Every structure is written in structure tokens, then in C-alpha cells.
GROMACS .gro file of C-alpha atoms in nm:
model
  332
    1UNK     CA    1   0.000   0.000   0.000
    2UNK     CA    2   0.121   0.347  -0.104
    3UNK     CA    3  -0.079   0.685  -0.038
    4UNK     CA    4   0.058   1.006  -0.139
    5UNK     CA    5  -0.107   1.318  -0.038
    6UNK     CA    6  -0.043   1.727  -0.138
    7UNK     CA    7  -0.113   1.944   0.132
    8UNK     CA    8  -0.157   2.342   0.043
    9UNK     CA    9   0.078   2.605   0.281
   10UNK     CA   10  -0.117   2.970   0.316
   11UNK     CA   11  -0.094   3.329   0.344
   12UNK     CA   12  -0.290   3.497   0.602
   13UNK     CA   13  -0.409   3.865   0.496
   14UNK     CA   14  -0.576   3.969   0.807
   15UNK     CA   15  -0.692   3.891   1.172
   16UNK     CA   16  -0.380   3.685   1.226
   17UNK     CA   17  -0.360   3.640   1.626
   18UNK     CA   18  -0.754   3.659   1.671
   19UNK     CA   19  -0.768   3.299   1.597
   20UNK     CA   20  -0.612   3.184   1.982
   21UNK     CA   21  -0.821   3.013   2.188
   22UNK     CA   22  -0.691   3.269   2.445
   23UNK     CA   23  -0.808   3.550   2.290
   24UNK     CA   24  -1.128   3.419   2.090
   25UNK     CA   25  -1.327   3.179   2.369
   26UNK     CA   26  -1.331   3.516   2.642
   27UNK     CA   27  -1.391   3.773   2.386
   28UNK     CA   28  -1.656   3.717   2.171
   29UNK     CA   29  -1.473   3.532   1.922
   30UNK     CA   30  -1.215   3.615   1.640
   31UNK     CA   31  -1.187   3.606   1.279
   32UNK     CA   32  -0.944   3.579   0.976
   33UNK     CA   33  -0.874   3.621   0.573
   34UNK     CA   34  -0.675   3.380   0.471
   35UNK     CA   35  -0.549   3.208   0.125
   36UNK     CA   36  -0.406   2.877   0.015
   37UNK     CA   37  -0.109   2.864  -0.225
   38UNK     CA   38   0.037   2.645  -0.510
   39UNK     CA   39   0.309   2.575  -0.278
   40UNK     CA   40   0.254   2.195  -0.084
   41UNK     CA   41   0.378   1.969   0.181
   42UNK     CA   42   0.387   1.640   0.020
   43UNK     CA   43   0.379   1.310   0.284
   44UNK     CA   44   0.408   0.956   0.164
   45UNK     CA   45   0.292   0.671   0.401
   46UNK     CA   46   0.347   0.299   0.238
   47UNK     CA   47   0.380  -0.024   0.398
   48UNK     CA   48   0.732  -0.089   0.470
   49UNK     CA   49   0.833  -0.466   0.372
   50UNK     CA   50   0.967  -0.689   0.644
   51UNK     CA   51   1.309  -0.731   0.487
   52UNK     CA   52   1.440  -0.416   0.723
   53UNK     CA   53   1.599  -0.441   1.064
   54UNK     CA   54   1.379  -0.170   1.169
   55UNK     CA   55   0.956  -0.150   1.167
   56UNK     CA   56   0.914   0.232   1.087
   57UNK     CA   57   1.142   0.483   0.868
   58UNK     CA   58   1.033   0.837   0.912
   59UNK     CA   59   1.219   1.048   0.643
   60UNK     CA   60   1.210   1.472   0.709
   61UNK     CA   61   1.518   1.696   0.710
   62UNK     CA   62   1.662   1.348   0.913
   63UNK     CA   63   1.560   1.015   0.870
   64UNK     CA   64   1.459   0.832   1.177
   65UNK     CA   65   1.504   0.455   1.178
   66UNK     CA   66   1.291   0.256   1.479
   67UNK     CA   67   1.083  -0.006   1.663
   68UNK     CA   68   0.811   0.158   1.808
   69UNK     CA   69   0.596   0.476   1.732
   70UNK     CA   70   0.723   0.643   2.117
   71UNK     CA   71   1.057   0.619   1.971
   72UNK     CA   72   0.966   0.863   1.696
   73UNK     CA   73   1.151   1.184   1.766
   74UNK     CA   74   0.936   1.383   1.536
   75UNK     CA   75   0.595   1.502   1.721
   76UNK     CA   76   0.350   1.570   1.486
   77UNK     CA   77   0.467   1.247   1.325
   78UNK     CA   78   0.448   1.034   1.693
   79UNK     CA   79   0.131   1.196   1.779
   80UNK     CA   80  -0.036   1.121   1.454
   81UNK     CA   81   0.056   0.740   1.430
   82UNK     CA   82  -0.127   0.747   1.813
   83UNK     CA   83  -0.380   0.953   1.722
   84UNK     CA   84  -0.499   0.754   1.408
   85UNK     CA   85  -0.340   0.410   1.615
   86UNK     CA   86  -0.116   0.313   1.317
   87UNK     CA   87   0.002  -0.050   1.302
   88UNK     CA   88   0.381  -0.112   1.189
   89UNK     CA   89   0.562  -0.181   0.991
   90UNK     CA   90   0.522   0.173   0.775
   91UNK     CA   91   0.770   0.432   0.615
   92UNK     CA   92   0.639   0.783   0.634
   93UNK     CA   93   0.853   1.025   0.388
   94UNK     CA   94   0.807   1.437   0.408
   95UNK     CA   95   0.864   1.634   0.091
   96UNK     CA   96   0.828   2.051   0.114
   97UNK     CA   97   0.811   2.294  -0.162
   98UNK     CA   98   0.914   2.542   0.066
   99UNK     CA   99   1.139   2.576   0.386
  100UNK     CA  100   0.991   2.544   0.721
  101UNK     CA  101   0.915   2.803   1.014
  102UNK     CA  102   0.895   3.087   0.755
  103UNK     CA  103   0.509   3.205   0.855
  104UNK     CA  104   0.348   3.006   0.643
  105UNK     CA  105   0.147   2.772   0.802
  106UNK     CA  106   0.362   2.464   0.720
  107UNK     CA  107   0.346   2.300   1.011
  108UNK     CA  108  -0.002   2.246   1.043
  109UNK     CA  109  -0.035   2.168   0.674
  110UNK     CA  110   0.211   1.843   0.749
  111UNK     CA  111  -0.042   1.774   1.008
  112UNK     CA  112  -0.325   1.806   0.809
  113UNK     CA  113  -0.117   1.625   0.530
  114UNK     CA  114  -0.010   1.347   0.735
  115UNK     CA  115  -0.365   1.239   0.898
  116UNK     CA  116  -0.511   1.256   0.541
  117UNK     CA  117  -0.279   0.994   0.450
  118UNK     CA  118  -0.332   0.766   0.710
  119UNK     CA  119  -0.705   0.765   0.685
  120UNK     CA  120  -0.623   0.680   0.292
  121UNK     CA  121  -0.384   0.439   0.419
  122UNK     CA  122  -0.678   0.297   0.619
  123UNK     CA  123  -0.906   0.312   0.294
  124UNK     CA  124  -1.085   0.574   0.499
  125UNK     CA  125  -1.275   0.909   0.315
  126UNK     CA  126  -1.251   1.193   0.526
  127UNK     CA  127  -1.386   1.554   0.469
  128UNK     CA  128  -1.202   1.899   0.515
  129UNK     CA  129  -1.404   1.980   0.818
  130UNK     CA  130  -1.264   1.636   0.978
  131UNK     CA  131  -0.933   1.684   0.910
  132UNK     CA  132  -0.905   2.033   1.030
  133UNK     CA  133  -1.095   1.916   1.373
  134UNK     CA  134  -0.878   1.635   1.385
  135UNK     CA  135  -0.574   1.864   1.310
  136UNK     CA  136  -0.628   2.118   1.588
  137UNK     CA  137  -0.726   1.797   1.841
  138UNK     CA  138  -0.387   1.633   1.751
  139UNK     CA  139  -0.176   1.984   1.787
  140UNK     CA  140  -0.327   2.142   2.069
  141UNK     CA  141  -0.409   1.826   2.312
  142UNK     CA  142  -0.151   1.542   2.213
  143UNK     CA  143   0.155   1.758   2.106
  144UNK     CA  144   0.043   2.056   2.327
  145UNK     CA  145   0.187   2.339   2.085
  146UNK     CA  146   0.124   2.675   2.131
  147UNK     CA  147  -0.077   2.740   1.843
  148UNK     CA  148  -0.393   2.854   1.672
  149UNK     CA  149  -0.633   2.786   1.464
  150UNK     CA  150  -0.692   2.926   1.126
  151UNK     CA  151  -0.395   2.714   0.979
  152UNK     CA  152  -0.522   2.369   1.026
  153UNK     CA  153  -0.852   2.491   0.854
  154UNK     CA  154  -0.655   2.673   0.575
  155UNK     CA  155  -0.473   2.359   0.472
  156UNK     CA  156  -0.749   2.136   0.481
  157UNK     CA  157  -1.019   2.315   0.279
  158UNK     CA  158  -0.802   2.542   0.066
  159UNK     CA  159  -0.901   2.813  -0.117
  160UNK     CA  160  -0.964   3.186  -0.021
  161UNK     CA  161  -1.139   3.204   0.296
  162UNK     CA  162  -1.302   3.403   0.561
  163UNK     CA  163  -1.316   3.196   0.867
  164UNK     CA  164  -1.504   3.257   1.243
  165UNK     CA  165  -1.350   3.106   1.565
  166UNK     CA  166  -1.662   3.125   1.789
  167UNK     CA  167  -1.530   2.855   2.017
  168UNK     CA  168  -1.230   2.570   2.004
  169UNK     CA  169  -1.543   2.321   1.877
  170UNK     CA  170  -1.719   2.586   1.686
  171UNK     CA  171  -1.520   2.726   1.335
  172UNK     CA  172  -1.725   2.824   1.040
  173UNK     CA  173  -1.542   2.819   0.715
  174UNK     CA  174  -1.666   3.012   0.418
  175UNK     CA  175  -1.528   3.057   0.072
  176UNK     CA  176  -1.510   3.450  -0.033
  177UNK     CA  177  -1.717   3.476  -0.339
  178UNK     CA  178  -1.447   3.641  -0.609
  179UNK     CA  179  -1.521   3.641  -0.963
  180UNK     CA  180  -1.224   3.525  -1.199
  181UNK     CA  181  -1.141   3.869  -1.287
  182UNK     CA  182  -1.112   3.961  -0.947
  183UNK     CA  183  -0.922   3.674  -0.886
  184UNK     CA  184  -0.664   3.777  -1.142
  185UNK     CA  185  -0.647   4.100  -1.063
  186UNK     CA  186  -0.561   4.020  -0.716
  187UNK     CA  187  -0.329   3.802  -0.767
  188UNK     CA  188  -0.140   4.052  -0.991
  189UNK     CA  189  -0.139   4.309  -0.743
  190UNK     CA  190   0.034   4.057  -0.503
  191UNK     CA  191   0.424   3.996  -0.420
  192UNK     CA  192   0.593   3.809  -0.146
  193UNK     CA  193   0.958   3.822  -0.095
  194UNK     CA  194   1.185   3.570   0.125
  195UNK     CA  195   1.352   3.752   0.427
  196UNK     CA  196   1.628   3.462   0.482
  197UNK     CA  197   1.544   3.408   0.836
  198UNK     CA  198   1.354   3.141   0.972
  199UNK     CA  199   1.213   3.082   1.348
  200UNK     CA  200   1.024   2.870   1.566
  201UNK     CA  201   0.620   3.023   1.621
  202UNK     CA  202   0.619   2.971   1.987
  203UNK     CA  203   0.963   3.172   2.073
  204UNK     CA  204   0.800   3.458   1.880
  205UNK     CA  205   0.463   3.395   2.058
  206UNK     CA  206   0.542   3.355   2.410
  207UNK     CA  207   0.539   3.778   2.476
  208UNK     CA  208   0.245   3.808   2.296
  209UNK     CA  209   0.046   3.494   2.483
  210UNK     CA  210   0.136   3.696   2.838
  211UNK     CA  211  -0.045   3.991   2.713
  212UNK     CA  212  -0.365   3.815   2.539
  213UNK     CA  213  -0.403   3.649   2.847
  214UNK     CA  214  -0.335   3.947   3.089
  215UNK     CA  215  -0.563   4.125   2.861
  216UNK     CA  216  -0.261   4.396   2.730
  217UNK     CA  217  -0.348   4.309   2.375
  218UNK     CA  218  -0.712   4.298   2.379
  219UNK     CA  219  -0.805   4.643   2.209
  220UNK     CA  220  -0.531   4.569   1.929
  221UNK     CA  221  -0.651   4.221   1.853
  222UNK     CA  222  -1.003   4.344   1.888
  223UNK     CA  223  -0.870   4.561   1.599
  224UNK     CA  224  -0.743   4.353   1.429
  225UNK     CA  225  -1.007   4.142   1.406
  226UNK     CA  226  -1.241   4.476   1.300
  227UNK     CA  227  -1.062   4.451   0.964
  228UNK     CA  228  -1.131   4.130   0.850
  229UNK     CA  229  -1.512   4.266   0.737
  230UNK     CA  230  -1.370   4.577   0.574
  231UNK     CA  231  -1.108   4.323   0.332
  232UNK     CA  232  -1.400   4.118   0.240
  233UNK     CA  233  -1.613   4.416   0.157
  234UNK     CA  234  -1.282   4.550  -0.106
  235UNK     CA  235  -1.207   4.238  -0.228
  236UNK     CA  236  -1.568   4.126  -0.297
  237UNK     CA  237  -1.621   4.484  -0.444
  238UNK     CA  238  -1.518   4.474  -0.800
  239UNK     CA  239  -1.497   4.873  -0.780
  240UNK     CA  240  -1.295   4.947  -0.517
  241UNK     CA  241  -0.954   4.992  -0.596
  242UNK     CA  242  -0.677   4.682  -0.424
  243UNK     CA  243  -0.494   4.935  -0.346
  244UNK     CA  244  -0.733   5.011  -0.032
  245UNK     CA  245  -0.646   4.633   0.048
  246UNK     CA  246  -0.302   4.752   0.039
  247UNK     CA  247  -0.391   5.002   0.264
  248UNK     CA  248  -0.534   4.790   0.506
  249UNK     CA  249  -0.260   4.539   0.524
  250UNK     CA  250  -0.029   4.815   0.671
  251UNK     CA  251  -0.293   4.937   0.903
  252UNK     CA  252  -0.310   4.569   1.033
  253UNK     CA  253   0.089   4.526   1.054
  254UNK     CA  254   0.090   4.834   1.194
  255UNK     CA  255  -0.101   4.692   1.511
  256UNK     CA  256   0.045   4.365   1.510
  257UNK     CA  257   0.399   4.484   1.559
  258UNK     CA  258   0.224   4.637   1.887
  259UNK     CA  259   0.162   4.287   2.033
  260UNK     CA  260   0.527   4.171   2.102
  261UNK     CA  261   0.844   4.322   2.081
  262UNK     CA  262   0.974   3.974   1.871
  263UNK     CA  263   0.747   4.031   1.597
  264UNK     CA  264   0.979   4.294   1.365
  265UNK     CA  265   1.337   4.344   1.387
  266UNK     CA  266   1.529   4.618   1.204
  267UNK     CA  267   1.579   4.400   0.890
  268UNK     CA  268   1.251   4.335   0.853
  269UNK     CA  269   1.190   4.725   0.894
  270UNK     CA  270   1.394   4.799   0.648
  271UNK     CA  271   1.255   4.566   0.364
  272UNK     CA  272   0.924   4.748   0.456
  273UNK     CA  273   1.016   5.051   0.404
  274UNK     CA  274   1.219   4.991   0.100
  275UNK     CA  275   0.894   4.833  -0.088
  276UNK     CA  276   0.693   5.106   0.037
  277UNK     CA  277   0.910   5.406  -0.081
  278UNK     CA  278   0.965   5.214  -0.427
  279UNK     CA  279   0.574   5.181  -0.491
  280UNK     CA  280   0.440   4.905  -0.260
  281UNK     CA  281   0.048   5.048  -0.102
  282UNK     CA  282   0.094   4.813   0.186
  283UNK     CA  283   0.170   4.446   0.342
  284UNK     CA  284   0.323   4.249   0.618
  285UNK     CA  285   0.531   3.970   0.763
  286UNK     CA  286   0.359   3.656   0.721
  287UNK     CA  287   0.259   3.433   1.027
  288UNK     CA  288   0.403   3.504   1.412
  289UNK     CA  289   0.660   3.714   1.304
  290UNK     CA  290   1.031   3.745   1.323
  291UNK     CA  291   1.121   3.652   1.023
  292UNK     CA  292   0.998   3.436   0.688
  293UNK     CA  293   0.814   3.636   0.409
  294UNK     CA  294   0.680   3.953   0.322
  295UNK     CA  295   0.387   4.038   0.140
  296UNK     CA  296   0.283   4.307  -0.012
  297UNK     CA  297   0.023   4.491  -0.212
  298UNK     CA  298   0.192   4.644  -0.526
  299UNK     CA  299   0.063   4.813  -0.842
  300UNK     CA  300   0.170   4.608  -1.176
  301UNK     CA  301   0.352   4.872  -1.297
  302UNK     CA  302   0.545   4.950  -0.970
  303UNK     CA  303   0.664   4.578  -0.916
  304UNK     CA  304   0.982   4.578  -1.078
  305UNK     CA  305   1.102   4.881  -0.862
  306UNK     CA  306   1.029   4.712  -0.548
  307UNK     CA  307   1.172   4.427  -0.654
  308UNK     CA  308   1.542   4.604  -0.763
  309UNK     CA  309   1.499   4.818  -0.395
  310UNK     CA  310   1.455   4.466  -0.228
  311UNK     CA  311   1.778   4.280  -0.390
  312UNK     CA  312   1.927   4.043  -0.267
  313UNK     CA  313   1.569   3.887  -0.148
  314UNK     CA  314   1.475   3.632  -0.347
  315UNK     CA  315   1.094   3.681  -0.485
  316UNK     CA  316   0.816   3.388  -0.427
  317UNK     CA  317   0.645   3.294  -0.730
  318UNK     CA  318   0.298   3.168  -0.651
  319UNK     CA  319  -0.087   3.177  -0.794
  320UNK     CA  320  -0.363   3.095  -0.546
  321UNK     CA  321  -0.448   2.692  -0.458
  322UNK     CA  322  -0.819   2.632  -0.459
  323UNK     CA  323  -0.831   2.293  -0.299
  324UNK     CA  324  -0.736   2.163   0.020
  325UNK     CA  325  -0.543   1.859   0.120
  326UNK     CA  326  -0.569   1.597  -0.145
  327UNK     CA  327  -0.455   1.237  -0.250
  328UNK     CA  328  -0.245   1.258  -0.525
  329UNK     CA  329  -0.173   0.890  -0.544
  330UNK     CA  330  -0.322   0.514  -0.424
  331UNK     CA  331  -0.151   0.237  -0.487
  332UNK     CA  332  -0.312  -0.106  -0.269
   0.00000   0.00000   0.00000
């Protein structure tokens, strides 16, 4: 048996720290825009044949060669195989189209990609909403990461998307209705560029946790999550000019780099305000913070200027993904 699966990474436009449990259950909620990507986290999981010393080969940036599933140093890998009670012997293998800890939700999309392909493995059909409930349940109560929501949900359905955290069992996921044009045009106006530095999430989010909880952050989140509506209402307007979206990016970095010290650093400054003087409207760092990618809003016809003012960053090529995780390949 032989399942492959391809697992979409995202880009999160706005509400970005709303989507907590520690902000969302005590304040009425939070929201976020979001976006899929043609960029993937590809798992295989196939039987492994009984001619190896070893009963499970997990292959990543290391390969790990053992006997039981709690020797598995990985832990979304270990706490899926409990989660979804995996018999041995089995060789999982990880494939990225795109480094990790960069902001853009990759993480959770292995998690999301991994427990599709061990329901497929099982012969089992599962939907989007399952595997992002199963995602969260597997990341927040076996592994125990500090971590929220909107990315399991982002790499499961796919798509763009405008999704409500009323509670941790109670996430509504809706598509935002964009014609193709619109679509296009959006997607033109769009650039993200690769800062070089990569971090671990919960190092960046431990300041900003203390202050969500002790209730520091709540008017900027509260914010925060006040521009959500307004994005939908541009985007969904075919007469509004992108650049307001632009506009509204900044306004919601702007607060963001309010909620922890460790979410800008002068390099990341000064990208910003390099794109900005050479013709980007607006953007922001993408996911906690601290490093990873840019993006930004940016007229056609100003997008080779920011790109010369932000040499030597290397530019990300990308068009939107409109599907979730899928199975790729079955082999029995």
C-alpha cells in the first residue's frame, strides 16, 4: 500500500492572532482572511516490507530509523501514528516545496497532510471539516503546541477564505465569493519576498500569549479582528480599488507589531520601508513574526522597482491553490 497526499501552505491577509483560543473563547470570538497557495507539503505513508531491521522509517530533514511509534523523535509524526493508532511496519517520507518556520502555516499543513494519509492508508474518506478538527485535536491536546487555529482549517479546505473562531469546537469556514477577474487582478497586485530568516512560532509567541491572556493586547486584537469585514467588503467589491487592500494590510501590521516586541526586527523594517518608498500600497510579515516572508500589495507597474529596492531577497512565485489537502496517489 502506497498513499501520497499534497497538502496546500497559506498566506494569512488579516486577523492573524484573533484565531487563539486565548483570545477568541473570552472575547466574543475572532476572525481571519486567509489564502491557500500552489506551494505543498507532500507526505508519503506505504507499507514498509519486512526485509528491514527496523519497523518504521520516518524520512524529514533526518531520517529516523525505529521499533516503536514512542521512539519517533518527530511530534506531529508520533502523535499522529497514536492519534490515528497506526500498526507497523510503515515508512512515512516528508517532501516541502518550501522551507519550514517561515510564517506560512507549514506545520499544520504536514499535520493536516499526514492524517489525510493515514485515513487513505486505512481506505478511509474523510472531509475537510474532519481533518481540520482532527488537526487542531492532535496539535493542541496530544503535542500541546502553542498554536492557533486558522492554519489547520486553511490547509485542509483550501481556497480563499473568511473563517469565524466562535469557540475551540465551533469554526465556520466560508469561501469568499471572487469572480475570476477579481481573482486575477488580485493576484497581480500581489508579491511576497523571502527575508532569509527562519524561526520557531512559539519563541516569537510567548510575549504576545502573556499579554492576550493578561488582557494587554485585547483592544489591538479586537482591531485587528475589526478589519477582517472591511477586506471582504474591497475584495468582494469589484470597484474598489486593491490598493485600499493595500492600505489595510499596513494598518493591520501596523497593530500587530504592537503585540510583542519579537514580531519585527530592524531587517525586517527595512525591507518594509524599501517596498513602500519604491511603490508598494501596503503588506506584512507573514505568520508570528520574526522573520519568513513579506507580502505586499503592489501596483503592476510598480513591481519591478520594489523588486530592484529589495535585492538580494529572493521573490516567491505563486498563484492561489483552490483545494485543500488531497490524494495525489493510491496504490493497494
Amino acid at each position: 500500500m502506497l498513499v501520497i497526499t499534497r497538502t496546500p501552505i497559506r498566506i494569512s491577509f488579516l486577523g492573524g492572532g484573533t484565531d487563539y483560543a486565548e483570545f477568541f473563547e473570552p472575547h466574543g470570538g475572532g476572525e481571519v482572511l486567509a489564502a491557500s497557495i500552489d506551494k505543498y507539503c507532500y507526505l508519503k505513508v506505504n507499507t514498509l516490507h519486512d526485509f528491514f531491521e527496523y519497523r518504521l522509517r520516518v524520512s524529514y530533514r533526518k531520517t529516523e530509523l525505529l521499533q516503536s511509534i514512542d521512539e519517533v523523535q518527530h511530534p506531529s509524526v508520533r502523535e499522529c501514528l497514536k492519534f490515528m493508532k497506526a500498526e507497523l511496519p510503515l515508512e512515512i517520507h516528508y517532501m516541502g516545496d518550501l522551507p519550514a518556520r517561515t510564517g506560512l502555516g507549514s506545520s499544520s499543513a504536514f499535520t493536516v497532510g499526514l492524517l489525510h494519509a493515514l485515513h487513505a492508508y486505512k481506505s478511509e474518506v474523510v472531509s475537510a471539516e474532519r481533518l481540520a478538527r482532527e488537526a487542531n485535536e492532535v496539535e493542541h491536546n496530544w503535542i500541546k503546541e502553542r498554536v492557533g487555529y486558522q492554519d489547520q482549517c486553511m490547509a485542509a479546505y483550501g481556497g480563499i477564505k473568511h473563517i469565524n473562531f466562535i469557540d475551540k469546537d465551533e469554526i465556520n469556514v466560508q469561501p469568499v465569493p471572487l469572480n475570476k477577474n477579481r481573482l486575477k487582478e488580485l493576484r497581480s497586485n500581489l508579491m511576497i519576498f523571502y527575508t532569509g530568516i527562519t524561526r520557531f512560532a512559539h519563541e516569537i509567541l510567548e510575549e504576545q500569549m502573556e499579554k492576550t491572556i493578561n488582557n494587554s493586547n485585547t483592544d489591538s486584537l479586537i482591531k485587528m479582528r475589526g478589519l477582517v469585514g472591511e477586506g471582504i467588503k474591497i475584495l468582494t467589491d469589484n470597484n474598489r480599488n486593491l490598493s485600499e487592500f493595500g492600505e489595510l494590510l499596513h494598518e493591520g501590521w501596523e497593530i500587530k507589531k504592537g503585540l510583542s516586541n519579537s514580531i519585527s526586527n530592524p531587517e525586517i523594517s527595512i525591507a518594509y520601508d524599501k517596498a513602500v518608498n519604491a511603490g508598494a500600497v501596503g503588506g506584512k510579515l507573514l505568520g508570528a513574526g520574526g522573520g519568513g516572508f513579506l507580502l505586499f500589495v503592489v501596483p503592476p507597474e510598480k513591481q519591478n522597482a520594489v523588486r530592484e529596492a529589495l535585492i538580494p531577497m529572493k521573490e516567491l512565485t505563486f498563484d492561489f491553490a483552490p483545494l485543500g489537502s488531497q490524494v495525489i496517489f493510491y496504490h493497494e
